[in-house]
XYZ file of C-alpha atoms in Angstrom:
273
model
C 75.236 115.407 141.935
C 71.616 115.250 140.362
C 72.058 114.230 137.092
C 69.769 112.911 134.051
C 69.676 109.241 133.458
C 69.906 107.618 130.450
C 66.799 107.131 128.295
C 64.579 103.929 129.498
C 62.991 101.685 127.108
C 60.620 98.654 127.231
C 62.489 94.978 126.640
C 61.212 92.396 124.953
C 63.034 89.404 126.261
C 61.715 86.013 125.255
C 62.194 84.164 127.803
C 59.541 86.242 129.967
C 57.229 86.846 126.844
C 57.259 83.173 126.246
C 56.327 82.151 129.879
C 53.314 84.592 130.182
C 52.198 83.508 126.978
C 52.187 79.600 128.160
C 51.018 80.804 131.298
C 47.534 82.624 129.245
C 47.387 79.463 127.073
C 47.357 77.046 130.096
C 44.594 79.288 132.493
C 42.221 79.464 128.906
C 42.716 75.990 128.477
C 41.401 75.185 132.022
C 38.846 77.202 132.026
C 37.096 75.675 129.139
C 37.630 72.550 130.364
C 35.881 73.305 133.846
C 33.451 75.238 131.784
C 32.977 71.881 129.496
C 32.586 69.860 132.708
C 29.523 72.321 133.202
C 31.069 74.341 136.046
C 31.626 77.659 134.739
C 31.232 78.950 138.207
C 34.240 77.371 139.107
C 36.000 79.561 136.210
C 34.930 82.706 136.604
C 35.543 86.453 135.186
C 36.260 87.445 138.288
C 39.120 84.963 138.744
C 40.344 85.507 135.072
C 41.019 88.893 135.581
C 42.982 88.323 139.145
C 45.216 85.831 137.389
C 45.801 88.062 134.221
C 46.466 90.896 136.765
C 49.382 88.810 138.262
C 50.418 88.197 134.925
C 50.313 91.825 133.886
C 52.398 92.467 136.917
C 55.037 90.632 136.221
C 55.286 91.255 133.028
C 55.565 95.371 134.136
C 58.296 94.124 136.734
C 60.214 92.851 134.088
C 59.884 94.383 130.762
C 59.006 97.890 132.229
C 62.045 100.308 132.504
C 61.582 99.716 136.158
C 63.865 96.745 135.722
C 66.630 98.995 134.347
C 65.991 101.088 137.262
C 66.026 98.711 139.693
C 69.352 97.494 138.158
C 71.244 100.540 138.344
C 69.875 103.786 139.753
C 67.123 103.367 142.584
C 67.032 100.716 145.310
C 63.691 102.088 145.931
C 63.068 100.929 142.164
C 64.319 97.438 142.850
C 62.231 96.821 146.228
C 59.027 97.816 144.164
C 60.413 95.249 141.713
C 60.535 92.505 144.137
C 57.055 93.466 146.115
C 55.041 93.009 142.804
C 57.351 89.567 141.622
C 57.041 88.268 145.072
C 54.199 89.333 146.753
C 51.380 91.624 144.389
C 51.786 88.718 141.685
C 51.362 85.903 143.573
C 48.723 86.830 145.339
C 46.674 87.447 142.125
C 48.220 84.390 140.420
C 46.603 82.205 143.598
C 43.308 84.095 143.653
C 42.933 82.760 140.056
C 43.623 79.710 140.713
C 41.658 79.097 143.293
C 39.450 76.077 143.418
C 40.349 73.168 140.898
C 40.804 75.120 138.165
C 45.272 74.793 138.677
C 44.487 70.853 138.252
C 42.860 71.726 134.854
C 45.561 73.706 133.794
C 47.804 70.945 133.797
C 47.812 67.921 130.711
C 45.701 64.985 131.485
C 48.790 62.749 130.831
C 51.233 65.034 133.702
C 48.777 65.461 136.287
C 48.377 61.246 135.803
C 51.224 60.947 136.175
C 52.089 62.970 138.940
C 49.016 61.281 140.739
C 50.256 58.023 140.573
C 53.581 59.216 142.287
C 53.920 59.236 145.886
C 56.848 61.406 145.816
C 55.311 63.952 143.750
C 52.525 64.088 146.037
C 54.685 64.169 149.003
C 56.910 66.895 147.671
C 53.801 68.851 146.618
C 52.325 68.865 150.101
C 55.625 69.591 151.899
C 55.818 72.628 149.948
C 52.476 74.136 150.835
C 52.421 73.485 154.510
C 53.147 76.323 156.640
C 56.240 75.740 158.392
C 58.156 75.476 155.080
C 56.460 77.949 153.082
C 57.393 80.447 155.834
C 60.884 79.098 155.941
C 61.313 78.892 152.045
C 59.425 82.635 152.321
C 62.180 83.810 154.368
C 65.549 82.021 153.152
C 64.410 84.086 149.954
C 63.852 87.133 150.955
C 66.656 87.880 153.874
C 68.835 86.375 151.464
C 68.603 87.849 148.389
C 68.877 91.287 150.291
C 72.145 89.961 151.713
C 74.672 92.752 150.092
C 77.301 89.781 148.650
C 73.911 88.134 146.934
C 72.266 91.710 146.141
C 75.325 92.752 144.209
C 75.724 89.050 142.658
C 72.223 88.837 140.671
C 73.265 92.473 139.542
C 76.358 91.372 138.059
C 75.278 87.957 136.826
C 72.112 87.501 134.588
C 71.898 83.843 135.674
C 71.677 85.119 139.086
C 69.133 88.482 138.475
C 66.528 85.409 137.031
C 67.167 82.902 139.733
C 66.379 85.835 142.210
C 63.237 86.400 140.342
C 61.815 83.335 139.807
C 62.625 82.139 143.477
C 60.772 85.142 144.870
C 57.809 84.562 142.742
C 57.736 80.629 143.983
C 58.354 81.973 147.582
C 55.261 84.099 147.443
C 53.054 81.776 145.841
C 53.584 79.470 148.455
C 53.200 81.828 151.314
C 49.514 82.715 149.039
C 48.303 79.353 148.888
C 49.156 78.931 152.709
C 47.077 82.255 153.512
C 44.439 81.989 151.532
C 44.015 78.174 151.740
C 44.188 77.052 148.608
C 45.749 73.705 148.705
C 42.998 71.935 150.761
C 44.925 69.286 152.054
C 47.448 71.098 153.993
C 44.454 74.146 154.654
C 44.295 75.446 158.519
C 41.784 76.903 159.901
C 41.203 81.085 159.381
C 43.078 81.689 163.261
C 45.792 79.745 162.127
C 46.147 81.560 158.430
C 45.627 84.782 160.342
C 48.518 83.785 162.484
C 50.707 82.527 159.589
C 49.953 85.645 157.932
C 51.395 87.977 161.052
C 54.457 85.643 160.716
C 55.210 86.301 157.441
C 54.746 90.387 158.167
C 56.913 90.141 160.976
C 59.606 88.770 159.429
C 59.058 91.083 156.716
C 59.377 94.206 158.595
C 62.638 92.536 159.744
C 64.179 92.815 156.498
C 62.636 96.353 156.121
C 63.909 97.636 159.870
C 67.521 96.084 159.018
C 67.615 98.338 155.585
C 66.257 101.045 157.205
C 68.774 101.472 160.220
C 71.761 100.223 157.847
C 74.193 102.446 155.993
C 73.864 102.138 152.429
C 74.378 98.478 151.723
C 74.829 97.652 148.133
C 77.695 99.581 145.675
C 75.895 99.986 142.607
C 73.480 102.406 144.511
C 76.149 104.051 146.837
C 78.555 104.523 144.003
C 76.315 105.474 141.059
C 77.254 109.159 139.719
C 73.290 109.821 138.664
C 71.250 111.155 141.394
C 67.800 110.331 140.206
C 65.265 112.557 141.784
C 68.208 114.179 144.115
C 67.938 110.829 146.111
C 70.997 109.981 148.244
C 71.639 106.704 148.680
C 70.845 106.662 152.389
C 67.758 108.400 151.209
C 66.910 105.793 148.881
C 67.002 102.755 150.386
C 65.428 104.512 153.552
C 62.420 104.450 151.463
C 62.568 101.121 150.003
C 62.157 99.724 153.435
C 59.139 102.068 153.621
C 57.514 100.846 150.658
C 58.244 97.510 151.605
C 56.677 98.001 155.263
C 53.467 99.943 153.267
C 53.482 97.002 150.746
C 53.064 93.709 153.051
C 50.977 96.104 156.088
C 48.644 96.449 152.836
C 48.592 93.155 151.700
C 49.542 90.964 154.727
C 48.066 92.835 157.632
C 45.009 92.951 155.703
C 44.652 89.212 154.699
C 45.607 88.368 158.359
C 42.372 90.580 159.587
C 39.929 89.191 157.287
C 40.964 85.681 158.500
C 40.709 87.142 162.044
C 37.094 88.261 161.332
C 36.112 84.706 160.071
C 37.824 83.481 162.777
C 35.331 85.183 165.276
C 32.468 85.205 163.583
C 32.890 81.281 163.205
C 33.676 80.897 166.955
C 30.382 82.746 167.930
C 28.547 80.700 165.432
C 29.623 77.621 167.226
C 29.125 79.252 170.469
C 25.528 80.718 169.973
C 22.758 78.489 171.561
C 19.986 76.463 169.999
């Protein structure tokens, strides 16, 4: 039956509060630095405002009453959830950090450190190369949608945040991959535009298997408030269609930009003279 849900309220955990504050703290501090180095157009408004966008994001994905949502009433609530923690966010959180302004976010004494370590460095660029962001991209995101693992980070808190954070890791990686922004492991636009199809398909693999799938998950198919009249077939129908309309948004459109470099590079190279 339809019913009326409880009343939703903003959180104010401290965990999250604390790690978007670091997070501000760190990108200022950076940013003054490159602008001390006299390079403020390395640090510019325009990439402030993408990175506290990402920040914003996540911080409405998690202390919104979307989280309580997500938690107990709407799958649909949950997937949107998940797009803007592992796919919205990162992508601003990598558009601001484009360039070298990450390296000036870190302290001088760490990021010594961690260059005179050949493990850190080889970790570092194992990470960001495409064949294991796309495998780390999708270990996350079929799995956590795996009903025994779906119901687990609803039951356990431990488990809710480890789903969280590894989603947000998973898309920063598939970000810096697609947009090129660890220079080392960097491909070529084709190739990016080719990583980013990847990454779609697989995506509307997860979204086709909760879309022809009987409810999956208890907490939805058993939960006595109907928000909005939704049934639970219903709802998680259209979770997979906001997750398709999410990543066609974001992914198809990154992979045709990269196309249109792609051929507008090739006839550069090809035009006489």
């Amino acid at each position: 039956a339809v019913g009326v849900a409880p009343a939703y309220a903003w959180t104010a955990d401290p965990l999250v509060l604390g790690a978007l504050a670091a997070a501000a703290i760190a990108y200022a501090a950076g940013r003054r630095r490159l602008r001390r180095r006299g390079r403020p157009d390395l640090a510019g408004l325009p990439q402030a405002a993408a990175f506290a966008g990402g920040l914003l994001l996540i911080g409405l994905a998690l202390l919104s009453p979307l989280d309580e949502l997500g938690e107990g009433y709407l799958l649909t609530a949950h997937m949107i959830q998940h797009l803007a923690l592992g796919d919205l966010a990162p992508l601003l959180l990598v558009v601001g950090l484009m360039g070298p302004l990450a390296l000036f976010m870190v302290p001088r004494p760490a990021l010594r450190a961690a260059g005179r370590s050949p493990r850190a460095r080889a970790a570092l660029g194992g990470l960001t190369r495409p064949v294991t962001a796309l495998a780390i991209w999708v270990v996350v995101t079929a799995g956590w949608h795996v009903p025994a693992a779906y119901e687990l980070a609803l039951a356990h808190r431990w488990a809710h945040d480890l789903e969280h954070a590894t989603m947000l890791a998973a898309g920063l990686l598939v970000w810096v991959v697609i947009l090129g922004a660890a220079p080392r492991t960097a491909m070529s636009p084709g190739r990016r535009a080719a990583f980013a199809l990847a990454v779609f398909a697989a995506g509307m693999a997860v979204s086709l298997w909760l879309f022809l799938s009987a409810p999956l998950y208890d907490v939805y198919a058993e939960q006595p408030v109907r928000l909005l009249g939704l049934s639970p077939e219903t709802d998680q129908m259209r979770a997979a269609l906001v997750m398709s309309a999410e990543q066609m948004l974001t992914l198809l459109t990154a992979a045709a930009l990269l196309l249109w470099t792609h051929v507008e590079r090739m006839a550069e190279v090809r035009a006489p003279g």
